[in-house]
mmCIF file of C-alpha atoms in Angstrom:
data_model
loop_
_atom_site.group_PDB
_atom_site.id
_atom_site.type_symbol
_atom_site.label_atom_id
_atom_site.label_comp_id
_atom_site.label_asym_id
_atom_site.label_seq_id
_atom_site.Cartn_x
_atom_site.Cartn_y
_atom_site.Cartn_z
ATOM 1 C CA THR A 1442 5.532 9.624 17.580
ATOM 2 C CA ALA A 1443 7.187 12.979 16.251
ATOM 3 C CA GLU A 1444 10.575 11.536 16.940
ATOM 4 C CA GLY A 1445 9.613 8.678 14.643
ATOM 5 C CA GLN A 1446 9.142 10.125 11.844
ATOM 6 C CA LEU A 1447 11.819 12.786 11.834
ATOM 7 C CA ALA A 1448 13.378 9.460 11.982
ATOM 8 C CA VAL A 1449 10.737 8.085 8.235
ATOM 9 C CA LEU A 1450 12.310 11.607 6.496
ATOM 10 C CA ALA A 1451 16.228 11.191 7.575
ATOM 11 C CA GLU A 1452 15.406 8.098 6.433
ATOM 12 C CA TYR A 1453 15.022 9.662 2.958
ATOM 13 C CA ASN A 1454 17.512 12.159 3.189
ATOM 14 C CA ILE A 1455 15.477 14.304 4.356
ATOM 15 C CA THR A 1456 16.782 16.647 7.159
ATOM 16 C CA ALA A 1457 17.236 20.335 8.565
ATOM 17 C CA ALA A 1458 21.193 19.780 7.273
ATOM 18 C CA SER A 1459 20.853 18.409 2.911
ATOM 19 C CA MET A 1460 17.496 21.093 3.277
ATOM 20 C CA ASP A 1461 18.631 23.507 4.700
ATOM 21 C CA CYS A 1462 15.223 24.603 5.566
ATOM 22 C CA GLU A 1463 14.031 23.462 9.849
ATOM 23 C CA ILE A 1464 12.030 20.686 10.117
ATOM 24 C CA ARG A 1465 9.481 20.755 12.704
ATOM 25 C CA SER A 1466 7.754 17.522 13.992
ATOM 26 C CA SER A 1467 4.835 16.724 15.827
ATOM 27 C CA MET A 1468 1.897 15.142 16.688
ATOM 28 C CA GLU A 1469 -0.521 18.190 19.043
ATOM 29 C CA THR A 1470 -3.137 19.114 17.247
ATOM 30 C CA VAL A 1471 -5.665 21.965 16.461
ATOM 31 C CA VAL A 1472 -9.392 21.067 16.428
ATOM 32 C CA VAL A 1473 -10.598 23.988 14.203
ATOM 33 C CA ALA A 1474 -13.752 23.293 12.885
ATOM 34 C CA GLN A 1475 -16.504 20.454 12.889
ATOM 35 C CA THR A 1476 -17.701 19.063 9.491
ATOM 36 C CA PRO A 1477 -22.130 19.022 9.516
ATOM 37 C CA GLN A 1478 -21.199 15.518 10.493
ATOM 38 C CA GLY A 1479 -20.497 16.920 13.287
ATOM 39 C CA VAL A 1480 -17.010 15.294 12.792
ATOM 40 C CA PRO A 1481 -14.092 16.929 15.079
ATOM 41 C CA ILE A 1482 -11.331 18.208 12.316
ATOM 42 C CA HIS A 1483 -6.998 17.933 13.665
ATOM 43 C CA PHE A 1484 -4.926 19.847 12.146
ATOM 44 C CA ASP A 1485 -1.229 20.057 12.580
ATOM 45 C CA ALA A 1486 -0.564 22.785 15.249
ATOM 46 C CA GLU A 1487 3.188 23.886 13.815
ATOM 47 C CA ALA A 1488 1.302 24.284 10.277
ATOM 48 C CA PHE A 1489 -1.689 26.574 11.594
ATOM 49 C CA LYS A 1490 0.588 28.940 13.109
ATOM 50 C CA ALA A 1491 2.308 28.914 9.345
ATOM 51 C CA ASP A 1492 1.808 32.200 7.016
ATOM 52 C CA HIS A 1493 1.211 29.840 4.394
ATOM 53 C CA LEU A 1494 0.678 26.249 3.459
ATOM 54 C CA LEU A 1495 1.727 24.032 1.085
ATOM 55 C CA VAL A 1496 0.354 20.459 0.334
ATOM 56 C CA CYS A 1497 2.386 17.438 -1.327
ATOM 57 C CA ASN A 1498 1.761 14.211 -1.732
ATOM 58 C CA ARG A 1499 1.117 10.429 -4.416
ATOM 59 C CA ILE A 1500 -2.115 11.006 -6.244
ATOM 60 C CA LYS A 1501 -2.376 7.227 -5.933
ATOM 61 C CA PRO A 1502 -5.463 4.028 -5.471
ATOM 62 C CA HIS A 1503 -5.987 3.634 -2.586
ATOM 63 C CA THR A 1504 -5.514 0.445 -0.523
ATOM 64 C CA MET A 1505 -9.573 0.284 0.404
ATOM 65 C CA PHE A 1506 -11.382 3.070 -0.329
ATOM 66 C CA VAL A 1507 -12.701 3.828 -3.824
ATOM 67 C CA GLY A 1508 -14.451 7.354 -5.546
ATOM 68 C CA ASP A 1509 -13.886 9.536 -7.602
ATOM 69 C CA ILE A 1510 -11.045 10.843 -4.842
ATOM 70 C CA GLU A 1511 -8.918 8.380 -3.154
ATOM 71 C CA SER A 1512 -5.212 8.858 -1.860
ATOM 72 C CA GLY A 1513 -3.360 12.597 -2.282
ATOM 73 C CA LEU A 1514 -3.543 15.983 -1.722
ATOM 74 C CA HIS A 1515 -7.229 15.952 -0.094
ATOM 75 C CA LYS A 1516 -5.775 13.011 2.314
ATOM 76 C CA MET A 1517 -3.008 15.014 3.823
ATOM 77 C CA LEU A 1518 -5.738 17.453 3.890
ATOM 78 C CA LEU A 1519 -7.293 14.851 5.921
ATOM 79 C CA ILE A 1520 -4.789 11.966 7.238
ATOM 80 C CA GLY A 1521 -0.813 13.422 7.600
ATOM 81 C CA LEU A 1522 -2.425 17.373 8.927
ATOM 82 C CA GLY A 1523 -4.349 15.930 11.148
ATOM 83 C CA LYS A 1524 -2.213 13.628 12.928
ATOM 84 C CA HIS A 1525 -2.894 10.796 14.892
ATOM 85 C CA ALA A 1526 -5.330 13.012 16.501
ATOM 86 C CA GLY A 1527 -8.011 13.466 13.175
ATOM 87 C CA ALA A 1528 -6.308 9.840 11.482
ATOM 88 C CA LYS A 1529 -7.705 7.633 14.107
ATOM 89 C CA ILE A 1530 -11.892 9.543 13.775
ATOM 90 C CA TYR A 1531 -11.208 10.010 10.117
ATOM 91 C CA HIS A 1532 -11.160 6.457 9.681
ATOM 92 C CA ARG A 1533 -13.441 5.482 12.221
ATOM 93 C CA ALA A 1534 -15.597 8.293 10.845
ATOM 94 C CA ILE A 1535 -16.518 6.791 7.457
ATOM 95 C CA VAL A 1536 -17.102 3.963 8.760
ATOM 96 C CA ASN A 1537 -20.882 5.747 10.007
ATOM 97 C CA PHE A 1538 -20.285 8.129 6.839
ATOM 98 C CA SER A 1539 -19.797 7.943 2.678
ATOM 99 C CA PHE A 1540 -15.638 8.059 2.136
ATOM 100 C CA ILE A 1541 -16.165 11.300 -0.302
ATOM 101 C CA GLU A 1542 -18.774 12.718 2.554
ATOM 102 C CA ILE A 1543 -15.978 13.092 5.137
ATOM 103 C CA ILE A 1544 -13.067 14.535 3.060
ATOM 104 C CA THR A 1545 -14.406 16.230 1.351
ATOM 105 C CA ALA A 1546 -16.174 18.337 3.939
ATOM 106 C CA VAL A 1547 -12.865 18.306 6.295
ATOM 107 C CA ALA A 1548 -11.314 19.196 3.108
ATOM 108 C CA LYS A 1549 -13.294 22.657 2.509
ATOM 109 C CA ALA A 1550 -13.574 23.458 6.545
ATOM 110 C CA VAL A 1551 -8.616 23.594 5.969
ATOM 111 C CA ILE A 1552 -8.551 25.545 2.978
ATOM 112 C CA SER A 1553 -10.787 27.792 4.216
ATOM 113 C CA LYS A 1554 -9.375 28.152 6.994
ATOM 114 C CA CYS A 1555 -5.846 27.007 7.700
ATOM 115 C CA ARG A 1556 -3.623 29.824 4.986
ATOM 116 C CA VAL A 1557 -3.719 26.815 1.413
ATOM 117 C CA ILE A 1558 -2.411 28.094 -0.772
ATOM 118 C CA GLY A 1559 -1.837 25.895 -2.892
ATOM 119 C CA GLY A 1560 -0.068 21.210 -3.686
ATOM 120 C CA LEU A 1561 0.972 19.702 -5.156
ATOM 121 C CA ALA A 1562 0.332 16.490 -7.259
ATOM 122 C CA ILE A 1563 2.696 14.027 -8.171
ATOM 123 C CA VAL A 1564 1.787 10.823 -10.115
ATOM 124 C CA GLU A 1565 3.772 7.460 -9.987
ATOM 125 C CA ASN A 1566 4.708 5.248 -13.005
ATOM 126 C CA SER A 1567 4.511 1.130 -12.742
ATOM 127 C CA LEU A 1568 8.131 1.736 -12.839
ATOM 128 C CA ASP A 1569 8.233 3.006 -8.908
ATOM 129 C CA GLU A 1570 9.147 6.484 -10.815
ATOM 130 C CA THR A 1571 7.914 10.169 -10.875
ATOM 131 C CA ALA A 1572 6.458 10.498 -13.955
ATOM 132 C CA LEU A 1573 4.120 13.061 -13.877
ATOM 133 C CA ILE A 1574 3.927 16.650 -11.237
ATOM 134 C CA GLU A 1575 1.315 19.427 -10.770
ATOM 135 C CA GLY A 1576 0.842 22.052 -8.665
ATOM 136 C CA VAL A 1577 -3.216 22.711 -7.806
ATOM 137 C CA ALA A 1578 -4.089 26.235 -6.970
ATOM 138 C CA PRO A 1579 -6.813 24.814 -3.948
ATOM 139 C CA GLU A 1580 -9.961 25.972 -5.948
ATOM 140 C CA ASN A 1581 -8.933 22.959 -8.074
ATOM 141 C CA PHE A 1582 -8.237 20.191 -6.201
ATOM 142 C CA PHE A 1583 -11.284 18.260 -6.734
ATOM 143 C CA GLU A 1584 -11.603 18.459 -10.341
ATOM 144 C CA ARG A 1585 -7.429 17.379 -10.701
ATOM 145 C CA GLU A 1586 -6.578 14.511 -8.139
ATOM 146 C CA LYS A 1587 -9.779 13.095 -9.824
ATOM 147 C CA ALA A 1588 -8.122 13.712 -12.981
ATOM 148 C CA LEU A 1589 -4.928 12.649 -12.268
ATOM 149 C CA LEU A 1590 -6.090 9.682 -10.099
ATOM 150 C CA LEU A 1591 -7.204 7.686 -13.221
ATOM 151 C CA LYS A 1592 -4.218 8.579 -14.932
ATOM 152 C CA ALA A 1593 -2.897 6.621 -12.243
ATOM 153 C CA LYS A 1594 -5.297 4.429 -12.187
ATOM 154 C CA GLU A 1595 -3.722 3.808 -15.512
ATOM 155 C CA TRP A 1596 -0.088 3.350 -14.762
ATOM 156 C CA LEU A 1597 -0.188 1.105 -11.849
ATOM 157 C CA PRO A 1598 1.478 -1.166 -12.011
ATOM 158 C CA ARG A 1599 0.080 -4.797 -12.494
ATOM 159 C CA LEU A 1600 0.733 -8.738 -11.933
ATOM 160 C CA PRO A 1601 1.610 -9.922 -15.989
ATOM 161 C CA PHE A 1602 -1.272 -12.601 -15.628
ATOM 162 C CA PRO A 1603 -5.033 -11.303 -13.977
ATOM 163 C CA ASN A 1604 -5.034 -15.073 -11.910
ATOM 164 C CA ALA A 1605 -3.239 -17.190 -10.249
ATOM 165 C CA HIS A 1606 -3.163 -20.108 -8.037
ATOM 166 C CA LEU A 1607 -0.793 -18.668 -5.435
ATOM 167 C CA LEU A 1608 0.640 -15.596 -5.132
ATOM 168 C CA ILE A 1609 4.433 -15.630 -3.841
ATOM 169 C CA VAL A 1610 5.048 -12.265 -2.165
ATOM 170 C CA ASP A 1611 9.533 -11.769 -1.432
ATOM 171 C CA ARG A 1612 8.762 -8.937 1.321
ATOM 172 C CA MET A 1613 5.954 -6.375 2.228
ATOM 173 C CA GLY A 1614 6.512 -3.488 4.319
ATOM 174 C CA LYS A 1615 4.583 -0.001 4.199
ATOM 175 C CA ASN A 1616 7.655 1.609 2.323
ATOM 176 C CA ILE A 1617 5.813 -0.676 -0.424
ATOM 177 C CA SER A 1618 2.199 0.067 -0.094
ATOM 178 C CA GLY A 1619 -0.355 1.125 3.019
ATOM 179 C CA THR A 1620 -1.659 -2.331 4.015
ATOM 180 C CA GLY A 1621 2.483 -4.337 3.054
ATOM 181 C CA PHE A 1622 2.225 -4.759 -0.325
ATOM 182 C CA ASP A 1623 -0.773 -3.000 -2.697
ATOM 183 C CA THR A 1624 -3.813 -5.022 -2.921
ATOM 184 C CA ASN A 1625 -5.017 -3.652 -6.126
ATOM 185 C CA VAL A 1626 -2.138 -4.472 -7.500
ATOM 186 C CA VAL A 1627 -3.074 -8.219 -5.747
ATOM 187 C CA GLY A 1628 -6.481 -8.164 -5.167
ATOM 188 C CA ARG A 1629 -7.667 -7.925 -2.586
ATOM 189 C CA LYS A 1630 -8.809 -4.468 -1.984
ATOM 190 C CA PHE A 1631 -12.966 -5.079 -1.609
ATOM 191 C CA ASN A 1632 -11.971 -8.671 0.836
ATOM 192 C CA ASP A 1633 -8.961 -9.259 2.078
ATOM 193 C CA HIS A 1634 -9.604 -13.460 1.915
ATOM 194 C CA VAL A 1635 -11.248 -12.686 -1.780
ATOM 195 C CA ALA A 1636 -11.316 -11.492 -5.483
ATOM 196 C CA THR A 1637 -14.451 -9.193 -6.359
ATOM 197 C CA ALA A 1638 -15.985 -8.197 -9.991
ATOM 198 C CA ALA A 1639 -14.141 -5.125 -9.362
ATOM 199 C CA ASP A 1640 -10.786 -6.568 -8.360
ATOM 200 C CA LEU A 1641 -7.901 -6.147 -11.495
ATOM 201 C CA ALA A 1642 -6.394 -9.008 -10.041
ATOM 202 C CA ASP A 1643 -8.166 -12.536 -9.158
ATOM 203 C CA ILE A 1644 -5.747 -14.628 -6.570
ATOM 204 C CA LYS A 1645 -6.334 -17.083 -4.702
ATOM 205 C CA ARG A 1646 -4.229 -17.857 -1.400
ATOM 206 C CA ILE A 1647 -1.129 -14.667 -0.902
ATOM 207 C CA PHE A 1648 1.511 -15.880 0.859
ATOM 208 C CA VAL A 1649 4.311 -13.554 2.070
ATOM 209 C CA ARG A 1650 7.884 -14.205 2.933
ATOM 210 C CA ASP A 1651 9.306 -11.360 5.201
ATOM 211 C CA LEU A 1652 9.258 -7.921 5.950
ATOM 212 C CA THR A 1653 11.216 -5.036 4.619
ATOM 213 C CA GLN A 1654 14.179 -3.476 6.860
ATOM 214 C CA GLU A 1655 12.159 0.412 5.220
ATOM 215 C CA THR A 1656 8.623 -0.295 7.847
ATOM 216 C CA HIS A 1657 10.610 -1.578 10.806
ATOM 217 C CA GLY A 1658 8.883 -4.430 11.959
ATOM 218 C CA ASN A 1659 5.501 -2.819 10.756
ATOM 219 C CA ALA A 1660 2.848 -5.604 9.541
ATOM 220 C CA SER A 1661 0.443 -3.812 9.232
ATOM 221 C CA GLY A 1662 -1.718 -6.213 6.105
ATOM 222 C CA MET A 1663 0.243 -9.199 6.774
ATOM 223 C CA GLY A 1664 -3.541 -10.422 7.675
ATOM 224 C CA ILE A 1665 -4.539 -10.613 4.171
ATOM 225 C CA ALA A 1666 -2.013 -13.076 3.227
ATOM 226 C CA GLU A 1667 -3.032 -17.095 4.152
ATOM 227 C CA PHE A 1668 0.888 -17.835 4.770
ATOM 228 C CA THR A 1669 4.012 -16.831 6.668
ATOM 229 C CA THR A 1670 6.906 -17.468 7.764
ATOM 230 C CA GLN A 1671 8.475 -17.656 11.078
ATOM 231 C CA ARG A 1672 11.281 -14.756 10.041
ATOM 232 C CA LEU A 1673 8.843 -12.381 9.099
ATOM 233 C CA VAL A 1674 7.096 -13.721 12.373
ATOM 234 C CA ASP A 1675 10.081 -12.438 13.883
ATOM 235 C CA LYS A 1676 10.605 -8.924 12.628
ATOM 236 C CA ILE A 1677 7.263 -8.133 13.733
ATOM 237 C CA ASP A 1678 6.535 -4.374 15.627
ATOM 238 C CA TRP A 1679 3.552 -5.284 17.351
ATOM 239 C CA GLN A 1680 2.594 -2.369 19.081
ATOM 240 C CA LYS A 1681 3.273 -0.423 15.722
ATOM 241 C CA THR A 1682 1.444 -3.121 13.696
ATOM 242 C CA HIS A 1683 -1.452 -3.045 16.135
ATOM 243 C CA THR A 1684 -1.365 0.985 15.603
ATOM 244 C CA ASN A 1685 -1.742 1.523 12.593
ATOM 245 C CA CYS A 1686 -4.160 -1.579 12.624
ATOM 246 C CA LEU A 1687 -6.721 -0.011 15.053
ATOM 247 C CA THR A 1688 -6.180 3.826 13.345
ATOM 248 C CA ALA A 1689 -6.601 2.464 10.085
ATOM 249 C CA GLY A 1690 -9.599 1.087 11.621
ATOM 250 C CA HIS A 1691 -8.387 -2.268 9.678
ATOM 251 C CA PRO A 1692 -8.322 -4.656 12.701
ATOM 252 C CA THR A 1693 -7.669 -7.791 10.407
ATOM 253 C CA GLY A 1694 -4.880 -6.425 8.777
ATOM 254 C CA ALA A 1695 -2.761 -7.167 12.245
ATOM 255 C CA MET A 1696 -3.463 -10.878 12.616
ATOM 256 C CA LEU A 1697 -1.818 -14.235 12.597
ATOM 257 C CA PRO A 1698 -1.050 -15.577 8.280
ATOM 258 C CA MET A 1699 -1.290 -19.140 8.825
ATOM 259 C CA VAL A 1700 3.479 -19.936 10.033
ATOM 260 C CA PHE A 1701 5.791 -21.856 8.607
ATOM 261 C CA PRO A 1702 9.547 -21.987 9.138
ATOM 262 C CA ASN A 1703 10.730 -22.458 5.786
ATOM 263 C CA ASP A 1704 8.968 -21.346 2.248
ATOM 264 C CA ARG A 1705 8.858 -24.663 1.193
ATOM 265 C CA LEU A 1706 6.493 -26.094 3.194
ATOM 266 C CA ALA A 1707 4.304 -23.014 3.210
ATOM 267 C CA ILE A 1708 4.268 -23.253 -0.239
ATOM 268 C CA GLU A 1709 3.510 -27.307 -0.118
ATOM 269 C CA ALA A 1710 0.698 -25.657 2.212
ATOM 270 C CA ALA A 1711 -1.118 -23.523 0.120
ATOM 271 C CA LEU A 1712 -0.685 -25.368 -3.250
ATOM 272 C CA GLU A 1713 -3.077 -28.449 -0.851
ATOM 273 C CA THR A 1714 -5.659 -25.249 -0.729
ATOM 274 C CA VAL A 1715 -5.541 -23.760 -3.742
ATOM 275 C CA GLY A 1716 -8.246 -26.945 -5.583
ATOM 276 C CA TYR A 1717 -8.105 -29.570 -7.410
ATOM 277 C CA VAL A 1718 -4.940 -29.826 -9.007
ATOM 278 C CA GLU A 1719 -1.731 -30.714 -8.915
ATOM 279 C CA PRO A 1720 1.444 -29.195 -8.305
ATOM 280 C CA HIS A 1721 2.681 -29.177 -11.580
ATOM 281 C CA ALA A 1722 -0.285 -27.111 -13.010
ATOM 282 C CA ALA A 1723 -0.501 -24.932 -10.338
ATOM 283 C CA LYS A 1724 -0.119 -20.914 -11.943
ATOM 284 C CA VAL A 1725 2.214 -19.328 -9.407
ATOM 285 C CA ILE A 1726 3.546 -16.529 -9.540
ATOM 286 C CA GLN A 1727 6.064 -15.225 -7.270
ATOM 287 C CA ILE A 1728 7.269 -11.087 -6.944
ATOM 288 C CA ALA A 1729 10.697 -8.767 -5.540
ATOM 289 C CA ASP A 1730 6.791 -6.511 -3.865
ATOM 290 C CA THR A 1731 4.206 -4.818 -5.447
ATOM 291 C CA LEU A 1732 6.631 -1.824 -6.752
ATOM 292 C CA HIS A 1733 8.407 -2.754 -8.682
ATOM 293 C CA LEU A 1734 6.475 -6.250 -11.156
ATOM 294 C CA GLU A 1735 9.341 -5.758 -13.805
ATOM 295 C CA GLU A 1736 10.238 -8.674 -13.526
ATOM 296 C CA VAL A 1737 9.052 -12.192 -11.962
ATOM 297 C CA LEU A 1738 8.464 -15.738 -11.801
ATOM 298 C CA VAL A 1739 5.788 -17.893 -13.073
ATOM 299 C CA SER A 1740 4.753 -21.860 -13.170
ATOM 300 C CA GLU A 1741 5.237 -23.169 -16.792
ATOM 301 C CA ALA A 1742 1.787 -23.492 -15.925
ATOM 302 C CA TYR A 1743 1.784 -19.806 -17.497
ATOM 303 C CA LEU A 1744 3.214 -21.251 -21.159
ATOM 304 C CA PRO A 1745 -0.006 -21.151 -23.180
ATOM 305 C CA GLU A 1746 -0.570 -17.989 -22.457
ATOM 306 C CA LEU A 1747 2.497 -16.151 -22.609
ATOM 307 C CA HIS A 1748 2.514 -16.680 -26.964
ATOM 308 C CA GLY A 1749 0.559 -13.804 -28.995
ATOM 309 C CA ARG A 1750 1.272 -11.792 -25.055
ATOM 310 C CA SER A 1751 3.352 -8.547 -26.695
ATOM 311 C CA ASP A 1752 3.538 -7.033 -23.861
ATOM 312 C CA LEU A 1753 6.186 -9.671 -21.966
ATOM 313 C CA VAL A 1754 9.284 -11.670 -23.097
ATOM 314 C CA GLN A 1755 10.317 -14.459 -22.083
ATOM 315 C CA LEU A 1756 14.797 -13.398 -20.196
ATOM 316 C CA CYS A 1757 14.916 -17.857 -20.233
ATOM 317 C CA GLU A 1758 13.966 -21.283 -20.445
ATOM 318 C CA PRO A 1759 11.960 -23.079 -17.747
ATOM 319 C CA ILE A 1760 14.245 -23.818 -14.685
ATOM 320 C CA PRO A 1761 13.548 -26.452 -11.545
ATOM 321 C CA THR A 1762 12.901 -23.754 -8.417
ATOM 322 C CA ARG A 1763 16.263 -23.335 -6.391
ATOM 323 C CA LEU A 1764 14.979 -23.954 -2.634
ATOM 324 C CA ASP A 1765 18.661 -24.248 -0.400
ATOM 325 C CA ALA A 1766 19.338 -26.132 2.326
ATOM 326 C CA ASN A 1767 17.006 -23.983 4.897
ATOM 327 C CA GLY A 1768 14.326 -24.781 2.371
ATOM 328 C CA PHE A 1769 14.266 -20.621 1.259
ATOM 329 C CA LEU A 1770 13.859 -19.824 -1.208
ATOM 330 C CA ALA A 1771 16.631 -17.796 -3.624
ATOM 331 C CA ASN A 1772 16.050 -14.119 -3.524
ATOM 332 C CA VAL A 1773 16.665 -13.759 -7.524
ATOM 333 C CA PHE A 1774 14.898 -10.178 -7.792
ATOM 334 C CA GLY A 1775 18.137 -9.337 -5.226
#
């Protein structure tokens, strides 16, 4: 909604007062053209009134689509400026036509008809910090975004070990990733529940413990995990979650994992499903979320792999798993 978009901006301290300029938020669009495939091109009605348009977005790997262009300036031309109406129709079109066909066709029309004078491309590093900002001329959008995507993939946060029987994710949410937790990190980009040869990680089971406050109940992507807690489920805003997943053409993202009353029971159940390995020998990784991987917890089974890794530092000796009286893990990451 228009009000919801203003509220999200305010959380980042982007307001009319802090920016010293008017902010116009609307879900209204105008259809400016059609793609060669017959897809109507929706464009923000307020932006269409502007004399000039400067497109700004982060360049990063998309959580579902794969190609030379994934998430960045082109996505803003389609999904951001297309608003909800455009997002729905483009995600539907991508089912029938290739991702690259749709984004290049829409971008070409928008750049030519909507007075786009440039783009501001942002690339983040593995510490969730802004690492590169580049101004891009409209005629160079494709080639520069293609090159910057390679840089973004190089700087992508990664798990310390690519294989795990169980990954425990403390929190998920739209402020972390479009799918709640980044499928590029956890290895579920091509299939919600199994790693493929093209994934960077091979995780047997995922247990997600909670939602971030900033996601406001949007649990889009929870269906990628196999296990969760009642605590998370109690925080779900189903309207937001369903709207998000339907718009993205990803209905499985809104499916409920197995739900348990606490962390202890969820972990015990998960470890029963990882194969012929005893719990004490299981490879388990616990992370705060997929944006913050500087420090993680790993089980003792990783000790042989840790030795000889110059890129990793062991911060403490093995300690018992800490659970409170209600069976919940300690919040070690803050």
